[in-house]
Short mmCIF file of C-alpha atoms and ligand atoms in Angstrom, two decimals:
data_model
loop_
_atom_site.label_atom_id
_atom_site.label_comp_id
_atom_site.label_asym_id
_atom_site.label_seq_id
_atom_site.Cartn_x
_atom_site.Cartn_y
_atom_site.Cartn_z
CA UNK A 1 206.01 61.20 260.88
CA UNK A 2 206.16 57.48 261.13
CA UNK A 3 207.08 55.31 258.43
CA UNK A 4 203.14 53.92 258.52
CA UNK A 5 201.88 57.30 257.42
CA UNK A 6 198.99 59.02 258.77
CA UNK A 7 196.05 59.42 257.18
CA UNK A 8 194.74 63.24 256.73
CA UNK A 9 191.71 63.65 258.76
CA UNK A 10 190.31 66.12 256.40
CA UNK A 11 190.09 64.39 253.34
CA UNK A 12 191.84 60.37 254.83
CA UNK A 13 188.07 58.87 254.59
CA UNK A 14 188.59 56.64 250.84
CA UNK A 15 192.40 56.17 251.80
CA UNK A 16 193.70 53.28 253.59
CA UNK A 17 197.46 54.94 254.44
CA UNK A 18 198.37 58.73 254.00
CA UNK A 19 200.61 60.07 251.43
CA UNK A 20 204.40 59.32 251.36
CA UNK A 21 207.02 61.05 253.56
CA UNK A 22 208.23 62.85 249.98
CA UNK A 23 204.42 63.23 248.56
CA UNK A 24 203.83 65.53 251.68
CA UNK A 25 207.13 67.40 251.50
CA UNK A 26 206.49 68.21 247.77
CA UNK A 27 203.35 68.58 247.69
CA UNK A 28 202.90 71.42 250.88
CA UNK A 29 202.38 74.63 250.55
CA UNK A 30 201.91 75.92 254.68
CA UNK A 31 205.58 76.83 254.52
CA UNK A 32 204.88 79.49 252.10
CA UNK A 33 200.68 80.08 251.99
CA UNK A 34 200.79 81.14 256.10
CA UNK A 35 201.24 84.28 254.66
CA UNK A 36 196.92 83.89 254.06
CA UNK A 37 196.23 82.79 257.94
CA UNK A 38 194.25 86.21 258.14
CA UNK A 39 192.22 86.62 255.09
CA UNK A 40 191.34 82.36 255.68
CA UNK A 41 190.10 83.39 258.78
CA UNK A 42 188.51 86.61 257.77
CA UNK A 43 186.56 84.04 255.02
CA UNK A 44 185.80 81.31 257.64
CA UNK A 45 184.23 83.87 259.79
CA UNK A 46 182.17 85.06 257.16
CA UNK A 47 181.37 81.77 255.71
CA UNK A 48 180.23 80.69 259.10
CA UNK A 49 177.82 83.78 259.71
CA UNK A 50 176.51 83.27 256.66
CA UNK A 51 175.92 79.66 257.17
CA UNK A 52 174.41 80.76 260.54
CA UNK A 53 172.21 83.15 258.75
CA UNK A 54 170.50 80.43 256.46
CA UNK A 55 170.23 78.02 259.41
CA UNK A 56 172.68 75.61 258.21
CA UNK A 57 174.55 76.32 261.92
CA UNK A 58 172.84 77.35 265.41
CA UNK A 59 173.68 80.65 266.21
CA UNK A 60 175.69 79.06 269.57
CA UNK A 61 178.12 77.16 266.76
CA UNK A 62 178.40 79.89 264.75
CA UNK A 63 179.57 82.09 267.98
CA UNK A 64 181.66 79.36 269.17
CA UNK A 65 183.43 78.85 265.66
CA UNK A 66 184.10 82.76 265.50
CA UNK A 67 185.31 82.69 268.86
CA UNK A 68 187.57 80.00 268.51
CA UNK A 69 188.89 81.88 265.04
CA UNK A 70 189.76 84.87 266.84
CA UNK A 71 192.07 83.11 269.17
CA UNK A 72 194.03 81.34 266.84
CA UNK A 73 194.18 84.94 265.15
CA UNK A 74 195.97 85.56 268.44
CA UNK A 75 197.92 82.51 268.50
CA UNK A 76 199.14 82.88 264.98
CA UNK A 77 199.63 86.85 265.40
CA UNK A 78 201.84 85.82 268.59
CA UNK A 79 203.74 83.76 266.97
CA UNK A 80 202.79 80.57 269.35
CA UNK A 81 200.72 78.12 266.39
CA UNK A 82 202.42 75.08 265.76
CA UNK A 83 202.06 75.00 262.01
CA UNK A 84 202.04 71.53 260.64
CA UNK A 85 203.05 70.59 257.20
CA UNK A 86 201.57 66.81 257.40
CA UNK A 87 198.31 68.88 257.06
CA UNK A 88 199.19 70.19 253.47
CA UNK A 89 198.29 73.82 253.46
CA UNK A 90 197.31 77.03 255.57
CA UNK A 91 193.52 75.64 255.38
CA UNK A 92 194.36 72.49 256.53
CA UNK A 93 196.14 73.88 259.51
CA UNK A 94 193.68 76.00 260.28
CA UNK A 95 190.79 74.06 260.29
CA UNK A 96 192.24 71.19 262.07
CA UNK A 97 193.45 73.53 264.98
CA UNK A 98 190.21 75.06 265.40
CA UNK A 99 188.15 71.64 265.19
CA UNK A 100 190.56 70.54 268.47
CA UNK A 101 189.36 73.74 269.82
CA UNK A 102 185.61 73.45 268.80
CA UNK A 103 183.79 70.71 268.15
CA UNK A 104 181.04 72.72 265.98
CA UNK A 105 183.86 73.47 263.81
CA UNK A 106 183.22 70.50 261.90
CA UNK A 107 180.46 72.12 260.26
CA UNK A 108 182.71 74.78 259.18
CA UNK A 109 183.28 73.08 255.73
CA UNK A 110 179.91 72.52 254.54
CA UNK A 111 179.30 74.16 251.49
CA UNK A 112 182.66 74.76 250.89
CA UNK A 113 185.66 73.66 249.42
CA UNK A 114 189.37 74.54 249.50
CA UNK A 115 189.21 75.54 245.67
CA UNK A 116 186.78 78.37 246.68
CA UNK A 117 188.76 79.17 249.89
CA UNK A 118 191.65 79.82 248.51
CA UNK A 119 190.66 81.46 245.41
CA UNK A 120 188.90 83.70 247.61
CA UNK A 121 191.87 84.14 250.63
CA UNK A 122 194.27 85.40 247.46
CA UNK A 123 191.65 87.49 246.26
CA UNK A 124 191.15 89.34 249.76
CA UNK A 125 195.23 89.41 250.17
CA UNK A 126 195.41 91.04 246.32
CA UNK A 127 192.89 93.50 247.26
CA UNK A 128 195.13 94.20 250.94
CA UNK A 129 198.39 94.51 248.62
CA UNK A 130 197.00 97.05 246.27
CA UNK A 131 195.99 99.32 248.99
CA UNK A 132 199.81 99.17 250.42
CA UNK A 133 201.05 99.65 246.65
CA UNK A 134 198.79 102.44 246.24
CA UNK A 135 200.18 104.05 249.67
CA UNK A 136 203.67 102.98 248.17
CA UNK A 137 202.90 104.52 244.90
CA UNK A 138 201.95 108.24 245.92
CA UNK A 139 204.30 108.14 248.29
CA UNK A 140 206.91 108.10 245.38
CA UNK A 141 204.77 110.40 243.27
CA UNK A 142 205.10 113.15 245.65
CA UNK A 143 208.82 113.16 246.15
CA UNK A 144 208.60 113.52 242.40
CA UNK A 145 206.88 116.23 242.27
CA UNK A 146 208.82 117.98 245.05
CA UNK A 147 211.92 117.09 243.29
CA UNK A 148 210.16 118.51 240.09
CA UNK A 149 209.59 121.81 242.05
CA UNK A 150 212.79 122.38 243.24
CA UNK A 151 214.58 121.81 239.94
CA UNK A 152 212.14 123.69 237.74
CA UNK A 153 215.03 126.08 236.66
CA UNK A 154 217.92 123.18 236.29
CA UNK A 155 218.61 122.44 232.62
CA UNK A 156 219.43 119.60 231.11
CA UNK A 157 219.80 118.35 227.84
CA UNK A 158 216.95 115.51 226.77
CA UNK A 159 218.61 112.70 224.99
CA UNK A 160 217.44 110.04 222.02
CA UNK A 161 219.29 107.01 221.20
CA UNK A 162 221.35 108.12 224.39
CA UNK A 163 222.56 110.90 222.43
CA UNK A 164 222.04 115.09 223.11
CA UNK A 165 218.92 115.87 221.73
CA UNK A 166 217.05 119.28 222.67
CA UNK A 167 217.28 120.75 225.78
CA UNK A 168 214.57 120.52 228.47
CA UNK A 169 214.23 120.76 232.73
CA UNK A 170 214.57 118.37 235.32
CA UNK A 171 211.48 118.79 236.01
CA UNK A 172 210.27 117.80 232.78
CA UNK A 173 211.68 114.42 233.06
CA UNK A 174 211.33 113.76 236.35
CA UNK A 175 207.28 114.51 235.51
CA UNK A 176 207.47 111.73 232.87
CA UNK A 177 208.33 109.09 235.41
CA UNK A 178 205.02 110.95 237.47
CA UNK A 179 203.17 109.94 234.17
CA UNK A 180 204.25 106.15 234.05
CA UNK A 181 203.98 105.70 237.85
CA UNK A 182 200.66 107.75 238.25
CA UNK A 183 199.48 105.21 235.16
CA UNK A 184 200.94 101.83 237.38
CA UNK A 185 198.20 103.19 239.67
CA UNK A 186 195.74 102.67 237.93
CA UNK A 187 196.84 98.93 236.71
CA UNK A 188 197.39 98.36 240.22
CA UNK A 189 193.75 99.89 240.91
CA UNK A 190 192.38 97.32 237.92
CA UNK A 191 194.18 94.00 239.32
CA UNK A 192 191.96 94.98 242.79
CA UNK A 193 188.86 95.46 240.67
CA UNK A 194 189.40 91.76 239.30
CA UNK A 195 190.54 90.37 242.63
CA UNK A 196 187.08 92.24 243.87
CA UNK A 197 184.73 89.53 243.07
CA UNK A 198 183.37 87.10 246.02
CA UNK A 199 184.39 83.36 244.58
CA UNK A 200 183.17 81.89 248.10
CA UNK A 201 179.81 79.50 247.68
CA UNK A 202 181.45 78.23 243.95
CA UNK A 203 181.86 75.20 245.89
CA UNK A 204 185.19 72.54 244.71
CA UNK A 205 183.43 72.80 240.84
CA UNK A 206 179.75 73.10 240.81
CA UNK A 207 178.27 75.09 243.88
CA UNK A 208 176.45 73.20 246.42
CA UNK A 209 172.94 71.77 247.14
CA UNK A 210 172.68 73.67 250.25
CA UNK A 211 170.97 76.52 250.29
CA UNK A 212 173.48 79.00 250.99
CA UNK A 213 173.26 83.00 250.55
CA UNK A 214 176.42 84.26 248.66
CA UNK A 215 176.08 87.55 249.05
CA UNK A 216 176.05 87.62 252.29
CA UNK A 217 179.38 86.47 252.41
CA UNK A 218 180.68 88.59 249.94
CA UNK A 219 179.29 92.08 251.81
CA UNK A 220 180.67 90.38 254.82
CA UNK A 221 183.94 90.37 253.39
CA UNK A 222 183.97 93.34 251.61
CA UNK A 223 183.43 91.82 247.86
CA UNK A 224 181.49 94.87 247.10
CA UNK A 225 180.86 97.78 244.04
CA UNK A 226 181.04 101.23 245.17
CA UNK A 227 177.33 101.29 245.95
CA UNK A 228 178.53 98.55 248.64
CA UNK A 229 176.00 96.00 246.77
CA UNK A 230 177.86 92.23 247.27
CA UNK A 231 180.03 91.55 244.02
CA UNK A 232 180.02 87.91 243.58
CA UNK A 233 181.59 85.95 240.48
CA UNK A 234 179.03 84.18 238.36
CA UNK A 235 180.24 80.83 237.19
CA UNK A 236 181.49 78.54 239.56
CA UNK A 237 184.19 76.74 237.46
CA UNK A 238 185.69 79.96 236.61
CA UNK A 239 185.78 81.09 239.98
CA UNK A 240 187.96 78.29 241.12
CA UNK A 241 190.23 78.23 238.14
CA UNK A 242 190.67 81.76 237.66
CA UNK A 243 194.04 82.96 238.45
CA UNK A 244 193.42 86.47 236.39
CA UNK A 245 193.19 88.32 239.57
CA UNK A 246 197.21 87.03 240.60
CA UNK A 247 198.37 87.55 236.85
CA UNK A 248 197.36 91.11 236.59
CA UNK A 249 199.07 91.90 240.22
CA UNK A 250 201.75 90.43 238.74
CA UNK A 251 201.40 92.08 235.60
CA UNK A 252 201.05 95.17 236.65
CA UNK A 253 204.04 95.01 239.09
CA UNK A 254 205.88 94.09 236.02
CA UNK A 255 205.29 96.99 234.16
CA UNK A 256 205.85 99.31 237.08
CA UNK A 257 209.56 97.21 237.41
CA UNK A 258 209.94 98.81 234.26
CA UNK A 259 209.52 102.45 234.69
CA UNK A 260 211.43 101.58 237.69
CA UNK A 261 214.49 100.26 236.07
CA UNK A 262 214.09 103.47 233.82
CA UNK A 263 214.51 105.59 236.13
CA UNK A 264 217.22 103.92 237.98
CA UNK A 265 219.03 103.44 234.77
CA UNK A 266 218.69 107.47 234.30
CA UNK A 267 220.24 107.93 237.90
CA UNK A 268 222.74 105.68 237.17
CA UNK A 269 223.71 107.63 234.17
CA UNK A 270 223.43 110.76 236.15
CA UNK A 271 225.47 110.21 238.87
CA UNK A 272 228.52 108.85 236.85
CA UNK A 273 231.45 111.04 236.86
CA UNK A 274 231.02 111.70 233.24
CA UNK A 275 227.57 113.23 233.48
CA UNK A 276 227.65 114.29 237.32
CA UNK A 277 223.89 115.98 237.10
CA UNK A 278 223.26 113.96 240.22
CA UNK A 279 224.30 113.03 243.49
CA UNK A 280 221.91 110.06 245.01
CA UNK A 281 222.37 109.73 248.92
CA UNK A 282 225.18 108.26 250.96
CA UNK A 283 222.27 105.80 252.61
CA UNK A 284 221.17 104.85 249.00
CA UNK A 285 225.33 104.34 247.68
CA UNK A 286 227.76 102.10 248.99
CA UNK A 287 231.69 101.64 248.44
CA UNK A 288 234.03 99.47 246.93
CA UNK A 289 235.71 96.84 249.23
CA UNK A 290 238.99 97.55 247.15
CA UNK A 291 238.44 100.72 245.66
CA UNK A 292 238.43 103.79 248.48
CA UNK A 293 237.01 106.33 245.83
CA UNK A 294 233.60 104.32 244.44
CA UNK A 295 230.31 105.61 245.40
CA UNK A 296 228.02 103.17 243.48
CA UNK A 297 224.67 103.85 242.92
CA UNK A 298 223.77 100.15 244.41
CA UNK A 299 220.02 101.10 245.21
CA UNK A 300 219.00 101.84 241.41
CA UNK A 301 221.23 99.34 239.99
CA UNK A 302 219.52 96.88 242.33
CA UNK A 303 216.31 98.27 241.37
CA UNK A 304 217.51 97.83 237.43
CA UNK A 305 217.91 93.99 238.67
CA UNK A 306 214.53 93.65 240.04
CA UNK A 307 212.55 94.49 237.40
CA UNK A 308 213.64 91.16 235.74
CA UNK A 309 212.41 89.43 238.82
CA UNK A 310 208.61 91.17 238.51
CA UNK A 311 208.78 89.64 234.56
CA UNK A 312 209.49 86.47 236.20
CA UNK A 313 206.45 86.18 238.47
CA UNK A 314 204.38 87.59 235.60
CA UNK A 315 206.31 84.46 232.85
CA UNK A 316 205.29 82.18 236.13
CA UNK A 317 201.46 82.73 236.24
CA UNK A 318 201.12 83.22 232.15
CA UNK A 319 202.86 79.66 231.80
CA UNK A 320 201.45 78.22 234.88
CA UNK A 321 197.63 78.60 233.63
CA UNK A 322 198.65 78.32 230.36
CA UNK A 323 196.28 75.15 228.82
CA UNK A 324 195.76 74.10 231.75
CA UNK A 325 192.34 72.33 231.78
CA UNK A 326 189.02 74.13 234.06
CA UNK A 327 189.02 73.76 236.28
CA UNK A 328 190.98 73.90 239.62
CA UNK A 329 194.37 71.87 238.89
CA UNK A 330 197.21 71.00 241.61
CA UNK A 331 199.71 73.61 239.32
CA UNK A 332 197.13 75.89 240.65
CA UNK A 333 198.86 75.89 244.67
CA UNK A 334 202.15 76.93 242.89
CA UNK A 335 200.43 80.76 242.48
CA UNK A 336 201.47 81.92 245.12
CA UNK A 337 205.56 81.96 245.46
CA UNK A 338 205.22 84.39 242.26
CA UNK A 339 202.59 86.56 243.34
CA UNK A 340 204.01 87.24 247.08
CA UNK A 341 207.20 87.89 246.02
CA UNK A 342 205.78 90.30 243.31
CA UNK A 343 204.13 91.94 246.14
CA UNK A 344 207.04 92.00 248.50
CA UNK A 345 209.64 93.31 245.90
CA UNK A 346 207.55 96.34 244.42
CA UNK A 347 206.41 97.83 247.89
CA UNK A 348 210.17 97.00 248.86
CA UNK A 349 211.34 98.39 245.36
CA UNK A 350 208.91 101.46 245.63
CA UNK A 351 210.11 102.68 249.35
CA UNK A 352 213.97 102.27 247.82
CA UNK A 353 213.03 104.45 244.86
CA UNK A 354 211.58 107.20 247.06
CA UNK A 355 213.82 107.29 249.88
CA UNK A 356 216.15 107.35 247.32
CA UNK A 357 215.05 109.96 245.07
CA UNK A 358 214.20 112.27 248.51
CA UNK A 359 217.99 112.21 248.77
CA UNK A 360 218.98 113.18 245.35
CA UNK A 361 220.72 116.50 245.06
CA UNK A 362 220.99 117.95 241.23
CA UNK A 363 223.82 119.84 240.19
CA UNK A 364 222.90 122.46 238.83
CA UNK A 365 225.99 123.47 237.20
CA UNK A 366 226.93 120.53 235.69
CA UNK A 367 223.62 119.97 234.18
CA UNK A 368 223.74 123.54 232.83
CA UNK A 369 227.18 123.19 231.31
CA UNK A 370 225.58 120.04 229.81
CA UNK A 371 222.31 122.12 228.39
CA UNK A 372 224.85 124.81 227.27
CA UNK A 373 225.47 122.54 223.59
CA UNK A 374 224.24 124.94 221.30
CA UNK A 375 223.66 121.67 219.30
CA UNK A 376 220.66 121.05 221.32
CA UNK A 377 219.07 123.91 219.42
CA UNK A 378 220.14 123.09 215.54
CA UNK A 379 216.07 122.12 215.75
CA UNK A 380 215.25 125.50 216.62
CA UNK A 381 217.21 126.85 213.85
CA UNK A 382 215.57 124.88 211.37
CA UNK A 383 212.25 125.98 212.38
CA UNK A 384 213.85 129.59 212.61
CA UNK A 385 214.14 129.09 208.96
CA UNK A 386 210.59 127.80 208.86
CA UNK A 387 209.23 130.76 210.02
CA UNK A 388 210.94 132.72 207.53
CA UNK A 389 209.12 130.80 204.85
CA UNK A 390 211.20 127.91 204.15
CA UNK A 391 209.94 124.08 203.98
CA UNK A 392 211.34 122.01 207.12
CA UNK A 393 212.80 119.56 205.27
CA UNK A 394 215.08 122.27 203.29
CA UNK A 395 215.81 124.03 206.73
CA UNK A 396 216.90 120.55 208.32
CA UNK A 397 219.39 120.31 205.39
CA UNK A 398 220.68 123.70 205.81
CA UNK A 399 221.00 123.35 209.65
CA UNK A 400 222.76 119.97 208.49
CA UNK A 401 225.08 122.28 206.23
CA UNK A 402 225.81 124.69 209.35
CA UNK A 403 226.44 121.55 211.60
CA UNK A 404 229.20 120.50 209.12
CA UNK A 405 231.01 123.67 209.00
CA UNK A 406 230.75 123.89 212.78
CA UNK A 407 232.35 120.18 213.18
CA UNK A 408 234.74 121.14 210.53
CA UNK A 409 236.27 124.39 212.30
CA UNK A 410 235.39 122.93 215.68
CA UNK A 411 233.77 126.10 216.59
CA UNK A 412 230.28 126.20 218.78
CA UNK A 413 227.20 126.31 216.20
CA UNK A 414 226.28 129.27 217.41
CA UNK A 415 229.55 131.16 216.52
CA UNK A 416 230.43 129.99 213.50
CA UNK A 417 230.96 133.65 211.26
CA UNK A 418 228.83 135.13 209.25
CA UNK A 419 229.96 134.89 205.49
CA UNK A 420 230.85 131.23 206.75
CA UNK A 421 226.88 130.70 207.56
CA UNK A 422 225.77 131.93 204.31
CA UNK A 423 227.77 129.81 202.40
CA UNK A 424 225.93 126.93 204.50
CA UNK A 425 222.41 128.64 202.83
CA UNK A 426 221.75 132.46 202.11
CA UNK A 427 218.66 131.99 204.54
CA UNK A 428 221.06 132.69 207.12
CA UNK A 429 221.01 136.09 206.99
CA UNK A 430 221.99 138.38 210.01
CA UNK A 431 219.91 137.62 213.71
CA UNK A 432 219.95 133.31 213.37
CA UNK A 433 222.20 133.32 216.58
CA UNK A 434 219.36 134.79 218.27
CA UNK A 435 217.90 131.08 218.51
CA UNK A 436 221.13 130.16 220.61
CA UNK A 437 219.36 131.24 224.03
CA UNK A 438 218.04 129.18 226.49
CA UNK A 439 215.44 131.16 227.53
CA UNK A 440 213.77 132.06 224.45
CA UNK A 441 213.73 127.99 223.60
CA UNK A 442 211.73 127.30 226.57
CA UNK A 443 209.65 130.09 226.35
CA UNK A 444 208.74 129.15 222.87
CA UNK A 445 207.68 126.16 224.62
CA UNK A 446 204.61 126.69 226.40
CA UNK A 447 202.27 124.40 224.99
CA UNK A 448 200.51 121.50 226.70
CA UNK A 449 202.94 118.55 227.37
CA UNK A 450 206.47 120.54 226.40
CA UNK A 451 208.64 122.17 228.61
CA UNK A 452 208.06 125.75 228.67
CA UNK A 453 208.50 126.64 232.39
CA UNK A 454 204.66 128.35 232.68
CA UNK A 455 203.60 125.10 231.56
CA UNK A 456 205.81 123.24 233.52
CA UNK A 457 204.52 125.64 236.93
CA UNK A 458 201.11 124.24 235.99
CA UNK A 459 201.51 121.05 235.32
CA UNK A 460 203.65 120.72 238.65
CA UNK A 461 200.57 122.49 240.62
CA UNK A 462 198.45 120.15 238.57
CA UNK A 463 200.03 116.98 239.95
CA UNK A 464 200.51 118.44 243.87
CA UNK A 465 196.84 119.05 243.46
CA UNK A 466 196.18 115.74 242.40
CA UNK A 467 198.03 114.15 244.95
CA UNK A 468 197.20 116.00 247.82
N1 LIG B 501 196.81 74.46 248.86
C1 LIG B 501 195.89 74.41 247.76
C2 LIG B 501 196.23 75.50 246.74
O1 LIG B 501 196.79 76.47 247.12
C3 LIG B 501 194.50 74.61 248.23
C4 LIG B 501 193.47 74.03 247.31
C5 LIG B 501 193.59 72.57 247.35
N2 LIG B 501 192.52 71.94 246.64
C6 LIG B 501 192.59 70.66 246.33
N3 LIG B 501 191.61 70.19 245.66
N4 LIG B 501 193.62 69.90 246.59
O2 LIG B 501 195.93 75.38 245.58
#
């Protein structure tokens, strides 16, 4: 750039000298909105065969616009287009290349503006991320469930406030992180459905005078319902400031980063020396540069990290459109850094957690010795006693009682003797050590959504069904 600056051929006619050496560098977004070169093309080819299709362009134009969109495709695919950041953004660039190309290309912008465009280039690259985080997402599911289904009979103990609770499988936890992730599939699934409405034809603010057809662009682009009739938004200032679409990506990438970080913080936990229920992979751990014997668990503390950056993008979009007046705004081109790396972090985050979790090996006797507590069953004692007729709340004292005496002797719960149990309550009468078997505290356990293993073999056949 000279020190006269030029003047932007796209929108130069009222100025008299182009923007400032800084205004440009602050105020482009190519460097970062390339990323949309194929969905603005995708939309320009549309808009043009549309345009074609009302007569607003000759059907030679419209042939020799498409044409000369396909080859920059190629150009830009290759790697050989000479983005150029004097022209502001990836529309600019675009339009300006293929205008040098083809001369009907000016046309290309009639009944259009950039507002529309890109509203409607984000809302085709949304609905192209979901699919991949969908792909991403049962990916993950199923190396759940596998892991579920080889660890239906490994033990551990389920914990509250971080602390030994009642015993259930590794299976059964491993199927509540199915739960949350199978349920980020369907937020993903609902960002899409916003994103899937055709803002093209809403014009900078107001439409246009032309007599344009917007549904045809919208089937053309795949803005559709699942009867394939055209989905197209209805207001035209909301179309161009709406940035719900991006903010429920982001959203719901958020939320995901959380049952993430849940689970990573679990493995973490696990694979520490002083639970050892898990080993995670040598490709997923790495070593200390000082300390020969560490094998951290980098992946899901990494993971644990992220989720603070999917909040971010989320914090981004909520304050960016927050107040902000309808309709499209400048703020409005700063969208994008947040959403992309959303995108790029969860389908990076989501292959991590899966190749991951494909590796992780469960020790089985460790997490046994673990479920072994009889502690984890002073709940099934109590409702022992509630079976024999006595109120929960007076069985949870007397269990209470019995914990006491255990602590107080240090002996296991389960062998504390006899005359020592009655004193505890005279409920305790011979056969209460029965409850002190693992076996007969899952079996009593088969009822929808707890861990007895015949309900656990269903719902794991229930989910490999699902997924299939
Ligand atoms: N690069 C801009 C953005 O992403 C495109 C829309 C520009 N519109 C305008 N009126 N300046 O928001």
């Amino acid at each position: 750039m000279s020190a006269k600056h030029k003047t932007q051929a796209t929108w130069g006619g009222r100025f008299s000298a182009g923007p400032a050496e800084l205004m440009l560098q602050f105020g482009e977004s190519v460097s970062f909105d390339r990323r949309l070169w194929s969905q603005d093309i995708r939309g320009s080819k549309a808009h043009a065969t549309m345009l074609a299709r009302v007569g607003i362009l000759s059907a030679k134009e419209c042939a020799a616009i498409v044409r000369g969109l396909d080859g920059l495709a190629r150009e830009i695919q290759a790697g050989k287009f000479k983005w150029q950041l004097e022209l502001e953004d990836v529309h600019m660039n675009i339009e300006r290349a293929l205008t040098e190309r083809v001369p009907a290309a000016a046309k290309l912008h009639t009944a259009r503006s950039r507002n529309d465009q890109v509203a409607t280039d984000v809302r085709l690259w949304i609905k192209d991320q979901c699919v991949a985080v969908e792909g991403a997402l049962v990916a993950l599911l199923k190396t759940l469930v596998k892991l579920a289904a080889a660890n239906a009979t490994v033990y551990v103990p389920g914990y509250t406030h971080l602390q030994r609770a009642q015993p259930v499988s590794v299976a059964h936890h491993l199927l509540a992180y199915v739960e949350m992730f199978n349920r980020d599939r369907k937020r993903f699934a609902a960002a899409s459905d916003a994103a899937n409405w055709c803002p093209l034809g809403s014009g900078a603010i107001a439409g246009t005078t032309l007599p344009i057809k917007r549904e045809i662009t919208a089937k053309l682009l795949g803005f559709v319902d699942a009867k394939g009739r055209p989905r197209v938004t209805t207001n035209s200032m909301d179309a161009v400031a709406d940035r719900d679409p991006a903010t429920e990506f982001c959203f719901a990438a958020a939320l995901c980063g959380v049952h993430l970080s849940r689970l990573a913080e679990d493995m973490i936990l696990w694979s520490s020396t002083e639970f050892g229920f898990v080993r995670l992979p040598d490709a997923f751990s790495t070593g200390s540069s000082l300390m020969p014997q560490k094998r951290n668990p980098d992946s899901m503390e990494l993971l644990r990290g992220k989720a603070a950056r999917f909040q971010a993008s989320l914090q981004h979009l909520l304050s960016l459109t927050k107040g902000l007046p309808l309709t499209y705004n400048r703020d409005l081109q700063d969208d994008k850094p947040p959403l992309f790396d959303a995108a790029d972090q969860i389908l990076l985050a989501l292959a991590v957690t899966e190749a991951t979790m494909a590796g992780a090996k469960f020790n089985r006797e460790r997490c046994h010795a673990a479920a072994a507590d009889p502690m984890l069953l002073a709940t099934d004692l109590a409702d022992w006693l509630v079976v024999r007729g006595m109120p929960f709340r007076q069985a949870h004292h007397a269990v209470g009682r019995l914990v006491a005496i255990a602590e107080k002797h240090r002996l296991p719960l389960h062998e504390i003797p006899q005359e020592l149990a009655l004193t505890a309550d005279p409920a305790f009468t011979k056969g209460w050590q029965e409850v002190f078997n693992l076996t007969r505290a899952f079996q009593s356990r088969e009822k929808i959504g707890m861990p007895g293993p015949r309900t656990l073999e269903r719902e794991i056949k229930r989910w490999q069904k699902a997924l299939r």
